[in-house]
Tab-separated table of C-alpha atoms in Angstrom:
chain	number	residue	atom	x	y	z
A	6	MET	CA	33.709	-64.677	-18.823
A	7	GLY	CA	30.037	-65.347	-18.661
A	8	SER	CA	27.398	-62.885	-19.824
A	9	VAL	CA	24.914	-61.146	-17.635
A	10	GLN	CA	21.703	-63.129	-17.360
A	11	ASN	CA	19.306	-63.308	-20.054
A	12	GLU	CA	15.948	-61.589	-18.782
A	13	GLY	CA	13.923	-63.988	-20.681
A	14	LYS	CA	15.701	-67.331	-18.942
A	15	PRO	CA	15.271	-67.263	-15.261
A	16	SER	CA	18.504	-68.417	-13.879
A	17	LEU	CA	20.405	-68.162	-10.640
A	18	THR	CA	24.043	-67.115	-10.399
A	19	ARG	CA	26.296	-68.606	-7.865
A	20	TRP	CA	29.844	-67.592	-7.190
A	21	TYR	CA	32.566	-68.458	-4.446
A	22	ILE	CA	35.581	-67.087	-3.193
A	23	ASP	CA	38.230	-69.377	-1.504
A	24	THR	CA	40.207	-67.263	0.806
A	25	ARG	CA	42.549	-69.812	2.412
A	26	GLN	CA	45.557	-69.355	-0.031
A	27	LEU	CA	45.015	-65.553	0.436
A	28	THR	CA	45.064	-65.919	4.222
A	29	ALA	CA	48.059	-67.938	4.349
A	30	THR	CA	50.177	-65.957	2.272
A	31	ASN	CA	48.802	-62.327	2.315
A	32	PRO	CA	48.310	-60.378	5.338
A	33	SER	CA	46.834	-57.350	3.402
A	34	LEU	CA	43.117	-56.568	2.286
A	35	PRO	CA	43.545	-56.443	-1.515
A	36	LEU	CA	40.709	-54.323	-3.290
A	37	LEU	CA	39.592	-52.955	0.211
A	38	GLU	CA	39.979	-49.315	-1.065
A	39	THR	CA	37.363	-49.813	-3.739
A	40	LEU	CA	34.573	-50.465	-1.219
A	41	GLN	CA	32.666	-47.738	0.068
A	42	GLN	CA	34.297	-46.476	3.585
A	43	SER	CA	31.173	-47.866	5.845
A	44	ASP	CA	32.068	-51.250	4.058
A	45	GLN	CA	35.752	-50.822	4.580
A	46	GLU	CA	35.129	-50.353	8.298
A	47	THR	CA	32.892	-53.501	8.389
A	48	VAL	CA	35.932	-55.489	6.968
A	49	LYS	CA	38.414	-53.976	9.563
A	50	LYS	CA	36.602	-54.325	12.533
A	51	PHE	CA	37.234	-58.248	12.489
A	52	TYR	CA	40.303	-59.347	14.788
A	53	HIS	CA	41.396	-62.432	12.937
A	54	LEU	CA	42.744	-62.209	9.525
A	55	ARG	CA	40.834	-64.981	8.101
A	56	ASP	CA	37.572	-63.212	9.205
A	57	ARG	CA	38.752	-60.030	7.655
A	58	HIS	CA	39.259	-61.910	4.356
A	59	MET	CA	36.019	-63.463	4.417
A	60	SER	CA	34.369	-60.240	5.069
A	61	LEU	CA	36.273	-58.621	2.384
A	62	ALA	CA	35.369	-61.571	-0.042
A	63	SER	CA	31.645	-61.097	0.879
A	64	ASN	CA	31.592	-57.561	-0.013
A	65	LEU	CA	33.409	-57.928	-3.253
A	66	LEU	CA	31.202	-60.750	-4.454
A	67	LYS	CA	28.181	-58.389	-3.600
A	68	TYR	CA	29.736	-55.515	-5.133
A	69	LEU	CA	30.766	-57.667	-8.441
A	70	PHE	CA	27.057	-58.968	-8.682
A	71	ILE	CA	25.499	-55.603	-8.275
A	72	HIS	CA	28.024	-54.050	-10.903
A	73	ARG	CA	27.547	-56.613	-13.401
A	74	SER	CA	23.877	-57.048	-13.013
A	75	CYS	CA	22.867	-53.603	-12.901
A	76	ARG	CA	25.562	-51.986	-15.016
A	77	ILE	CA	26.418	-49.070	-12.966
A	78	SER	CA	29.990	-47.927	-11.824
A	79	TRP	CA	31.661	-49.689	-9.042
A	80	ASP	CA	32.072	-46.491	-6.978
A	81	LYS	CA	28.357	-45.776	-7.333
A	82	ILE	CA	27.439	-49.149	-5.232
A	83	SER	CA	26.252	-48.921	-1.910
A	84	ILE	CA	24.827	-51.934	0.169
A	85	SER	CA	21.524	-51.511	1.849
A	86	ARG	CA	19.683	-53.530	4.442
A	87	THR	CA	16.235	-54.738	4.779
A	88	PRO	CA	14.294	-53.472	7.868
A	89	ASP	CA	14.832	-54.633	11.664
A	90	PRO	CA	15.055	-57.192	12.822
A	91	HIS	CA	16.517	-59.309	10.054
A	92	ARG	CA	18.583	-56.456	8.007
A	93	ARG	CA	19.364	-58.694	5.333
A	94	PRO	CA	21.951	-57.153	2.703
A	95	CYS	CA	20.234	-55.940	-0.424
A	96	PHE	CA	20.648	-53.237	-3.253
A	97	ILE	CA	18.459	-50.199	-3.454
A	98	PRO	CA	19.530	-47.617	-5.902
A	99	SER	CA	19.294	-44.222	-4.641
A	100	PRO	CA	17.114	-41.476	-6.371
A	101	ALA	CA	20.289	-39.653	-7.509
A	102	LEU	CA	21.732	-42.749	-9.027
A	103	THR	CA	18.234	-43.832	-10.460
A	104	GLU	CA	18.000	-40.170	-12.254
A	105	ALA	CA	21.607	-40.499	-13.547
A	106	THR	CA	21.129	-43.689	-15.285
A	107	ASP	CA	19.983	-43.718	-18.986
A	108	GLU	CA	18.431	-46.906	-18.599
A	109	PRO	CA	16.401	-48.659	-15.934
A	110	ILE	CA	18.375	-50.362	-13.204
A	111	PRO	CA	16.990	-53.831	-12.606
A	112	ASN	CA	15.947	-55.038	-9.462
A	113	ILE	CA	18.097	-57.914	-8.022
A	114	GLU	CA	17.888	-60.563	-5.353
A	115	PHE	CA	21.022	-62.102	-3.845
A	116	ASN	CA	22.311	-63.827	-0.731
A	117	VAL	CA	25.651	-64.669	0.610
A	118	SER	CA	27.359	-66.935	3.309
A	119	HIS	CA	30.619	-67.751	4.581
A	120	GLN	CA	32.244	-70.495	6.548
A	121	ALA	CA	35.868	-71.741	7.213
A	122	SER	CA	37.356	-69.423	4.579
A	123	LEU	CA	34.954	-70.053	1.699
A	124	VAL	CA	32.454	-67.323	0.888
A	125	ALA	CA	29.555	-67.858	-1.647
A	126	LEU	CA	26.837	-65.727	-3.252
A	127	ALA	CA	23.388	-66.733	-4.972
A	128	GLY	CA	21.602	-64.064	-7.146
A	129	THR	CA	19.162	-63.430	-9.716
A	130	ILE	CA	18.119	-60.617	-11.931
A	131	ILE	CA	14.327	-59.842	-11.748
A	132	PRO	CA	13.097	-58.597	-15.175
A	133	PRO	CA	11.459	-55.275	-15.521
A	134	SER	CA	8.250	-56.664	-15.963
A	135	GLN	CA	8.173	-58.412	-12.772
A	136	ALA	CA	10.009	-55.900	-10.717
A	137	ALA	CA	7.453	-53.231	-11.396
A	138	THR	CA	4.952	-54.824	-8.733
A	139	THR	CA	7.191	-54.871	-5.694
A	140	THR	CA	10.683	-54.813	-4.599
A	141	PRO	CA	12.780	-57.549	-2.824
A	142	ALA	CA	13.326	-55.058	0.072
A	143	ALA	CA	9.498	-54.912	0.488
A	144	VAL	CA	9.161	-58.657	0.226
A	145	PHE	CA	11.806	-59.260	3.026
A	146	ALA	CA	10.112	-56.767	5.189
A	147	ASN	CA	7.295	-59.469	5.993
A	148	PRO	CA	9.166	-62.830	5.747
A	149	SER	CA	6.813	-65.746	4.804
A	150	PRO	CA	7.783	-69.473	5.239
A	151	SER	CA	5.230	-71.205	3.358
A	152	SER	CA	4.796	-69.262	0.266
A	153	VAL	CA	6.339	-66.421	-2.000
A	154	PRO	CA	4.850	-63.072	-0.534
A	155	ALA	CA	5.071	-61.542	-4.154
A	156	PRO	CA	4.785	-64.234	-6.989
A	157	SER	CA	6.812	-61.770	-9.148
A	158	VAL	CA	9.900	-61.437	-6.635
A	159	PRO	CA	12.199	-64.381	-6.506
A	160	GLN	CA	13.839	-65.222	-3.234
A	161	VAL	CA	17.172	-67.236	-2.992
A	162	GLY	CA	19.057	-68.381	0.092
A	163	ILE	CA	22.616	-70.126	0.077
A	164	ASP	CA	24.803	-71.807	3.192
A	165	ILE	CA	28.054	-73.221	3.573
A	166	THR	CA	28.761	-75.821	6.307
A	167	CYS	CA	32.163	-77.220	7.096
A	168	VAL	CA	32.273	-80.779	8.370
A	169	ASP	CA	35.899	-80.488	9.579
A	170	GLU	CA	35.878	-77.240	11.250
A	171	ARG	CA	34.686	-78.217	14.563
A	172	ARG	CA	36.866	-81.027	14.615
A	173	ALA	CA	40.051	-79.175	13.728
A	174	ARG	CA	39.017	-76.546	16.790
A	175	THR	CA	38.242	-79.005	19.592
A	176	SER	CA	38.663	-82.827	20.339
A	177	SER	CA	35.090	-83.094	21.360
A	178	ALA	CA	33.569	-83.996	17.936
A	179	PRO	CA	31.584	-87.349	18.306
A	180	SER	CA	33.581	-90.387	17.568
A	181	THR	CA	30.604	-92.999	18.333
A	182	ARG	CA	27.028	-93.378	17.727
A	183	ASN	CA	26.061	-92.662	21.257
A	184	GLN	CA	28.240	-89.377	21.207
A	185	LEU	CA	26.654	-88.435	17.600
A	186	ALA	CA	22.968	-88.981	19.209
A	187	GLU	CA	24.041	-86.786	22.203
A	188	TYR	CA	25.387	-84.214	19.802
A	189	VAL	CA	22.440	-84.078	17.780
A	190	ASP	CA	20.088	-83.764	20.563
A	191	VAL	CA	21.528	-80.361	21.567
A	192	PHE	CA	19.883	-78.969	18.422
A	193	ALA	CA	16.320	-80.300	19.383
A	194	GLU	CA	15.021	-76.696	18.801
A	195	VAL	CA	16.468	-76.643	15.328
A	196	PHE	CA	15.328	-79.859	13.887
A	197	SER	CA	12.035	-81.680	13.786
A	198	PRO	CA	11.720	-85.084	15.837
A	199	ARG	CA	11.680	-86.806	12.339
A	200	GLU	CA	14.920	-84.975	11.354
A	201	LEU	CA	16.646	-85.756	14.590
A	202	ASP	CA	15.806	-89.609	14.213
A	203	THR	CA	16.821	-89.821	10.726
A	204	ILE	CA	20.321	-88.176	11.428
A	205	LYS	CA	20.786	-90.369	14.338
A	206	ASN	CA	19.779	-93.385	12.460
A	207	LEU	CA	22.323	-92.507	9.556
A	208	GLY	CA	19.458	-92.151	7.067
A	209	GLY	CA	19.110	-95.928	7.319
A	210	ARG	CA	22.269	-96.391	5.330
A	211	PHE	CA	24.262	-98.325	7.979
A	212	PRO	CA	23.356	-101.581	9.766
A	213	ALA	CA	23.345	-101.455	13.516
A	214	ASP	CA	26.670	-103.669	13.812
A	215	ALA	CA	28.572	-101.432	11.380
A	216	GLN	CA	31.839	-99.930	12.290
A	217	ASP	CA	31.392	-96.366	14.214
A	218	GLY	CA	34.039	-94.812	12.388
A	219	GLU	CA	32.580	-94.750	8.838
A	220	ALA	CA	29.056	-94.607	10.177
A	221	VAL	CA	29.683	-91.594	12.546
A	222	GLU	CA	31.493	-89.756	9.640
A	223	TYR	CA	28.522	-90.234	7.426
A	224	GLY	CA	26.198	-89.170	10.392
A	225	LEU	CA	28.284	-85.895	10.787
A	226	ARG	CA	27.960	-85.162	7.181
A	227	LEU	CA	24.156	-85.607	7.208
A	228	PHE	CA	23.826	-83.283	10.311
A	229	TYR	CA	25.735	-80.684	8.396
A	230	THR	CA	23.822	-81.338	5.280
A	231	TYR	CA	20.411	-80.698	7.289
A	232	TRP	CA	21.900	-77.642	8.946
A	233	ALA	CA	22.946	-76.124	5.485
A	234	LEU	CA	19.532	-77.018	4.095
A	235	LYS	CA	17.806	-75.287	7.248
A	236	GLU	CA	20.058	-72.274	6.933
A	237	ALA	CA	19.402	-71.988	3.067
A	238	TYR	CA	15.728	-71.788	3.340
A	239	ILE	CA	15.416	-69.702	6.191
A	240	LYS	CA	17.960	-67.042	4.612
A	241	MET	CA	15.716	-67.331	1.427
A	242	THR	CA	12.694	-66.258	3.505
A	243	GLY	CA	14.673	-63.409	5.068
A	244	GLU	CA	14.297	-65.051	8.574
A	245	ALA	CA	17.137	-66.228	10.981
A	246	LEU	CA	17.282	-69.396	12.972
A	247	LEU	CA	15.148	-68.086	15.780
A	248	ALA	CA	12.200	-68.262	13.179
A	249	PRO	CA	9.254	-69.967	15.415
A	250	TRP	CA	8.332	-72.151	12.495
A	251	LEU	CA	11.860	-73.831	12.347
A	252	ARG	CA	11.064	-77.213	13.536
A	253	GLU	CA	7.950	-77.080	11.373
A	254	LEU	CA	10.158	-77.069	8.449
A	255	GLU	CA	11.407	-80.526	7.429
A	256	PHE	CA	13.477	-81.933	4.708
A	257	THR	CA	13.172	-85.844	3.594
A	258	ASP	CA	14.942	-87.935	1.272
A	259	VAL	CA	18.184	-86.197	2.417
A	260	ILE	CA	21.399	-87.814	1.357
A	261	ALA	CA	24.707	-86.269	2.800
A	262	PRO	CA	26.678	-85.450	-0.599
A	263	ALA	CA	29.862	-87.504	-0.938
A	264	PRO	CA	33.046	-85.843	-0.284
A	265	ALA	CA	34.823	-84.588	-3.383
A	266	PRO	CA	38.488	-84.912	-3.276
A	267	ALA	CA	40.909	-82.105	-3.003
A	268	PRO	CA	43.016	-81.043	-5.934
A	269	VAL	CA	46.621	-82.379	-6.079
A	270	GLN	CA	48.833	-79.879	-4.336
A	271	GLY	CA	50.105	-77.556	-7.207
A	272	SER	CA	47.235	-78.009	-9.483
A	273	ALA	CA	45.684	-75.086	-11.078
A	274	SER	CA	42.385	-76.348	-10.260
A	275	ALA	CA	40.455	-74.369	-7.660
A	276	GLY	CA	38.924	-77.406	-6.008
A	277	ASP	CA	36.565	-80.316	-6.943
A	278	TRP	CA	32.942	-80.306	-6.487
A	279	GLY	CA	30.890	-83.329	-6.272
A	280	GLU	CA	27.809	-84.344	-7.838
A	281	PRO	CA	24.649	-82.030	-6.932
A	282	TYR	CA	21.642	-83.635	-5.401
A	283	THR	CA	18.099	-82.343	-6.050
A	284	GLY	CA	16.151	-85.284	-4.910
A	285	ILE	CA	15.357	-83.577	-1.470
A	286	LYS	CA	11.530	-83.012	-0.474
A	287	THR	CA	10.682	-79.945	1.558
A	288	TRP	CA	7.751	-79.951	4.105
A	289	LEU	CA	6.272	-77.143	6.026
A	290	TYR	CA	3.507	-77.897	8.806
A	291	GLY	CA	3.265	-81.308	7.505
A	292	LYS	CA	2.485	-80.033	3.832
A	293	ARG	CA	4.792	-80.616	0.829
A	294	VAL	CA	6.274	-77.408	-0.243
A	295	GLU	CA	6.343	-77.468	-4.223
A	296	ASP	CA	7.617	-74.221	-5.274
A	297	VAL	CA	11.040	-74.316	-3.639
A	298	ARG	CA	14.188	-75.308	-5.583
A	299	ILE	CA	16.458	-77.122	-3.239
A	300	GLU	CA	20.125	-78.456	-4.078
A	301	VAL	CA	23.149	-79.666	-1.964
A	302	VAL	CA	26.534	-80.376	-3.197
A	303	ALA	CA	30.084	-81.291	-1.726
A	304	PHE	CA	33.035	-79.084	-2.137
A	305	GLU	CA	36.487	-81.157	-1.613
A	306	MET	CA	36.291	-83.163	1.433
A	307	GLY	CA	34.750	-81.075	4.115
A	308	TYR	CA	32.379	-78.630	2.710
A	309	ILE	CA	28.753	-78.665	1.965
A	310	PHE	CA	26.778	-76.116	0.020
A	311	ALA	CA	22.979	-75.693	-0.008
A	312	THR	CA	20.996	-73.557	-2.207
A	313	ALA	CA	17.149	-72.793	-1.770
A	314	ALA	CA	15.392	-70.695	-4.581
A	315	ARG	CA	11.432	-69.885	-5.076
A	316	GLY	CA	9.396	-67.321	-6.882
A	317	ARG	CA	10.373	-68.063	-10.491
A	318	ASP	CA	10.334	-70.820	-13.041
A	319	TRP	CA	13.802	-71.953	-12.442
A	320	ASP	CA	15.653	-74.202	-14.984
A	321	ARG	CA	15.373	-77.512	-13.296
A	322	GLU	CA	18.642	-78.919	-14.936
A	323	SER	CA	21.611	-78.111	-12.784
A	324	ALA	CA	24.681	-76.165	-14.266
A	325	VAL	CA	26.867	-77.631	-11.546
A	326	ALA	CA	26.319	-80.945	-13.173
A	327	ARG	CA	27.263	-79.416	-16.744
A	328	GLY	CA	30.699	-78.836	-15.674
A	329	CYS	CA	30.762	-74.694	-15.552
A	330	GLY	CA	34.175	-73.250	-15.404
A	331	ARG	CA	35.366	-72.788	-11.829
A	332	ARG	CA	37.887	-70.158	-11.024
A	333	CYS	CA	38.399	-68.795	-7.291
A	334	LEU	CA	38.329	-64.774	-7.482
A	335	CYS	CA	41.214	-64.390	-4.729
A	336	ARG	CA	43.589	-65.551	-7.032
A	337	SER	CA	43.234	-62.471	-9.091
A	338	LEU	CA	43.203	-59.949	-6.225
A	339	ASP	CA	46.249	-58.131	-7.095
A	340	ALA	CA	47.575	-54.542	-7.549
A	341	ASP	CA	46.904	-54.596	-11.268
A	342	GLY	CA	43.321	-55.727	-10.921
A	343	GLU	CA	42.751	-53.081	-8.013
A	344	ASP	CA	44.163	-50.135	-10.363
A	345	ARG	CA	41.825	-51.338	-12.830
A	346	TYR	CA	38.858	-51.604	-10.664
A	347	ARG	CA	39.344	-47.982	-9.770
A	348	GLN	CA	39.521	-46.990	-13.373
A	349	GLY	CA	36.133	-48.616	-13.749
A	350	HIS	CA	36.932	-51.223	-16.399
A	351	CYS	CA	35.203	-54.421	-16.195
A	352	ALA	CA	33.581	-57.185	-18.603
A	353	LEU	CA	30.777	-54.715	-19.277
A	354	CYS	CA	33.280	-52.042	-20.404
A	355	ASP	CA	35.889	-52.147	-23.046
A	356	GLY	CA	38.344	-53.742	-20.938
A	357	CYS	CA	38.006	-57.395	-19.531
A	358	LEU	CA	38.965	-56.999	-15.863
A	359	SER	CA	40.870	-60.205	-14.586
A	360	VAL	CA	39.779	-60.103	-11.143
A	361	CYS	CA	35.923	-60.063	-12.787
A	362	LYS	CA	36.579	-63.492	-14.065
A	363	GLU	CA	33.708	-65.870	-13.689
A	364	ILE	CA	33.978	-67.911	-10.340
A	365	VAL	CA	30.988	-69.993	-10.887
A	366	PHE	CA	30.204	-73.343	-9.440
A	367	GLY	CA	26.714	-73.356	-11.025
A	368	GLU	CA	25.548	-70.439	-12.994
A	369	SER	CA	21.956	-71.847	-13.565
A	370	ILE	CA	19.770	-73.953	-11.562
């Protein structure tokens, strides 16, 4: 079990839950009763089981991050939202909770993403000396694409894309370069002209006479890499895909991360991660953005994760490359774990709760 972040060393915690096995074998909603009633209703409103499980996993990740970072009882946690129209999830301690707590409750910043049964959270703790000036909720009330609204408050964004999801649901996935170009052009309102050309030209990695199969496969991975980058950046700022500056946000030197092979069936591994790539350059309105940390990494054959962070002096060495332990939380979603959650035991208490085990794919960035 990893410790809570050291306030003297900025770090970005990133956790994931893979709900595929859970959905395939368990029609119930483990640990649902540990959430606030409003969050339970949010989970149950989804029709499909896999969507319910992703919503459940998203809430559990948020609760776990708040619980461990702020050192407050699980049953006292409530998820707030930033003001309209963005309504980004955040944690704002109630006055009653603040008064009832002996030590100051730290401000935290986090972001979640879910796609094709995978759910991820990125978050960080804001040191008290920095949190005194403003709060994440205040920062996200007025999103800024080009600079940190308050230098003392970090911002993070994370996104997951699945290269295979469209192919699994429809036969209309591009299979030739011409089809790929037509498909990419549909998203002309999202990508800049240079990005569109880069994707259609496969980043210059394939000659014109290359076979369509491998080239188009790379082109699709490149497209989904760009998409994840866009989403992670705008989620970091608190905006949405309707942001008016979206096409002015450009990424260059982008390389689609190579697929990481899935673990052998029956293996205890939670999945294989590729090598993280941090060589991407970010541009906004034609100017280089220097203060944003960007990373993409592949998970198994079909998933791509992108992370964006700004507002702190992040450690430039990626913990993903250092081989942090990876354990999927859903394997611990059992009745025994639920009972102990209700009793309030966790890594911050006397007992080590199995369901609280680290699920890190990169604890520091």
